[in-house]
Amino acid sequence: MNIINSLMFGYYITLGCFLEVWCQGLFFLFFDVMILGNMIILAIETSCDETSASVLKAGSKKLELLSNVVSSQINIHAVYGGVVPEVAARQHVHNILPVIDEALKTAKIKPAKIDLLAVVPGPGLITSLMVGVETAKSLSFAWQKPLLEVNHMYGHIAGNFLQPIVFPAICLVVSGGHTEIVHLKNYQTYKKIGQTVDDASGEAYDKVAKLLNLGYPGGPKVSAEADKFTLLSKEGVGGGLPRIKLPRPMLNSGDFNFSFSGLKTAVLYATQKMTKKELLERTPEICFEFQEATIEVLTKKTLTAAKQFKAKTILMAGGVAANKRLREQLREMSEANGFAFSVPEFKLCTDNAAMIAIASYYLSQNKKTPLDNWQKIKVDPNWELA
Ligand code: KG4
Ligand code: ZN
C-alpha cells in the first residue's frame, strides 16, 4: 500500500537530508501559493467517532472540495448508548490509512502534489485524537510536507467559509461537547463571548433520547419525534400546543452563557410521573417541547449577541446545526432582523475533515501561523477556543 511504503521510507530518512528537503518543501509551498495562488491541502479528523480525510484545492478566489471521506462508527457505539473512547480509538487505527487513501484517490491527488497537511489535536477524546495526530506527523515527516494544527471547534466554524462571509459575524457553535457563541472580526480573528456552564446542547439531546429510550445519537432521533408532534398538530390530531411545559434556562441571564443540564432534569422529572403507556404516547410531545425550549434559548441569545456586537452576519456550526428546525428558526430570526445568515450544508455540520481543510487554508494565510513545527504538535483534549 502506498501510504505504508511512504511511512516506512520516511522513518529511514536521515535528519540532514530531512531538513534540506523540508526547507525545499516550504519553498515550493510558498512559490505555489504566491505565484500560482493554488494550494492542495490534505486534512485529517479523528476527534471523536468519525474517521475522516479530505482534500481541498484552495485558491485566493475559490475553495474547491475534491474529496471528503467520513467513516462513521455510529453503529458500533449505538449498542452501548454512547461513544466508548477505547473502542473509538481502535476503530480509528483500523480506518485511518484506508480513509486517507480513499480521500486521495477520489481527489485524484498524489502525495507529491500536497502542499499542506492539517490535523486536529483537540478538543476531543484523547485516544482518538492521538491516532489522527500521530498519523499526520508521520506523513508530514515521510512526505516532507508542512503540518498545521487546527482547533476542532474553529474547524466547525470554518465549515461556513466555503463561501465569502461578510464580517463582523457572530457564530452559534452547537455540538456534542460544546455550546458557544463566538464573535469573529475576520476569518482568523475570533473570541468566545459565551458558553454552556454545564451540558452542551448536543449532550442534552443525547441524554433526553436515552431517557426516552430512543437510542444513539439522540439529536436526530429527538428531532424526528418532535416532527411527529408537529405533523399530528397540523392534522388536528394531538392538540396543537404541548401540555408539558419545560423551562428556558438562563434565557434572561444578561450574558451569553447557557445551561442545559436543568432542562434535561426537568424532562426526567416530568417522565417519572408517567406510566409506560403514557410515556410512549407522549414521547413526540416531550421531544417537541424539549426542542422548542432548546432552540428558543439558543436563537434568542445569538440574536442579542449579533445586535450587541453590531454583526453583519450570523453563522451556525457543529453537529446540532444539522437540526432542521434550529436552522429554519435561526435563519428566519436573522433575516427578519437584517442579518445575513449562513450555515454549512448538512454533511459539513457533523464531524468531517473538509471543515478542517477549510480552516487550515485560512490559518495558513495568517503570516504568524507556524508551518514548520510539526514536532511540537501534541494532542490537547481540552483545547479551548480563544
Ligand atoms: O459536532 P458533532 O458531530 O460532534 C462533536 O464535536 O461533538 O456533534 C454531535 C452532536 C451529537 O450530540 C448529536 O446528537 C448532535 O450533534 N446532532 C443533532 C442532530 N444531528 C446531530 N442534534 C440535533 N438535531 C440533529 N439533527
Ligand atoms: Zn464536532
PDB file of C-alpha atoms and ligand atoms in Angstrom, residues 152 156 175-177 202-203 205-206 217-220 223 318-320 322-323 349-351, ligand 1:
ATOM      1  CA  HIS A 152     -11.796  21.245  16.168  1.00  0.00           C
ATOM      2  CA  HIS A 156     -16.701  23.621  12.753  1.00  0.00           C
ATOM      3  CA  SER A 175     -22.065  20.251  19.182  1.00  0.00           C
ATOM      4  CA  GLY A 176     -21.997  17.158  21.390  1.00  0.00           C
ATOM      5  CA  GLY A 177     -19.296  18.588  23.650  1.00  0.00           C
ATOM      6  CA  GLY A 202     -25.989  18.097  21.748  1.00  0.00           C
ATOM      7  CA  GLU A 203     -25.272  16.291  25.010  1.00  0.00           C
ATOM      8  CA  TYR A 205     -30.324  15.948  23.103  1.00  0.00           C
ATOM      9  CA  ASP A 206     -28.400  12.682  23.597  1.00  0.00           C
ATOM     10  CA  PRO A 217     -27.078   9.553  18.653  1.00  0.00           C
ATOM     11  CA  GLY A 218     -30.007  11.341  20.235  1.00  0.00           C
ATOM     12  CA  GLY A 219     -30.140  14.559  18.197  1.00  0.00           C
ATOM     13  CA  PRO A 220     -31.673  13.184  15.001  1.00  0.00           C
ATOM     14  CA  SER A 223     -35.780  15.813  16.273  1.00  0.00           C
ATOM     15  CA  GLY A 318     -21.455  21.996  14.879  1.00  0.00           C
ATOM     16  CA  GLY A 319     -23.424  18.744  14.855  1.00  0.00           C
ATOM     17  CA  VAL A 320     -26.614  20.270  16.302  1.00  0.00           C
ATOM     18  CA  ALA A 322     -27.801  19.855  11.318  1.00  0.00           C
ATOM     19  CA  ASN A 323     -31.140  20.261  13.143  1.00  0.00           C
ATOM     20  CA  CYS A 349     -22.163  20.180  10.199  1.00  0.00           C
ATOM     21  CA  THR A 350     -21.320  16.874  11.893  1.00  0.00           C
ATOM     22  CA  ASP A 351     -17.644  15.893  12.269  1.00  0.00           C
TER      23      ASP A 351
HETATM   24  O1  KG4 B   1     -20.128  18.211  16.079  1.00  0.00           O
HETATM   25  P1  KG4 B   1     -20.510  16.795  16.315  1.00  0.00           P
HETATM   26  O2  KG4 B   1     -20.678  15.894  15.116  1.00  0.00           O
HETATM   27  O3  KG4 B   1     -19.509  16.098  17.289  1.00  0.00           O
HETATM   28  C1  KG4 B   1     -18.916  16.823  18.343  1.00  0.00           C
HETATM   29  O4  KG4 B   1     -17.946  17.570  18.077  1.00  0.00           O
HETATM   30  O5  KG4 B   1     -19.473  16.719  19.452  1.00  0.00           O
HETATM   31  O6  KG4 B   1     -21.880  16.839  17.143  1.00  0.00           O
HETATM   32  C2  KG4 B   1     -22.514  15.671  17.574  1.00  0.00           C
HETATM   33  C3  KG4 B   1     -23.786  16.081  18.272  1.00  0.00           C
HETATM   34  C4  KG4 B   1     -24.470  14.922  18.968  1.00  0.00           C
HETATM   35  O7  KG4 B   1     -24.797  15.298  20.289  1.00  0.00           O
HETATM   36  C5  KG4 B   1     -25.719  14.709  18.114  1.00  0.00           C
HETATM   37  O8  KG4 B   1     -26.809  14.187  18.863  1.00  0.00           O
HETATM   38  C6  KG4 B   1     -25.989  16.109  17.638  1.00  0.00           C
HETATM   39  O9  KG4 B   1     -24.723  16.630  17.345  1.00  0.00           O
HETATM   40  N1  KG4 B   1     -26.832  16.144  16.428  1.00  0.00           N
HETATM   41  C7  KG4 B   1     -28.053  16.707  16.374  1.00  0.00           C
HETATM   42  C8  KG4 B   1     -28.567  16.451  15.081  1.00  0.00           C
HETATM   43  N2  KG4 B   1     -27.619  15.766  14.368  1.00  0.00           N
HETATM   44  C9  KG4 B   1     -26.551  15.584  15.219  1.00  0.00           C
HETATM   45  N3  KG4 B   1     -28.764  17.370  17.305  1.00  0.00           N
HETATM   46  C10 KG4 B   1     -29.998  17.801  16.982  1.00  0.00           C
HETATM   47  N4  KG4 B   1     -30.550  17.602  15.771  1.00  0.00           N
HETATM   48  C11 KG4 B   1     -29.879  16.931  14.790  1.00  0.00           C
HETATM   49  N5  KG4 B   1     -30.445  16.745  13.599  1.00  0.00           N
END
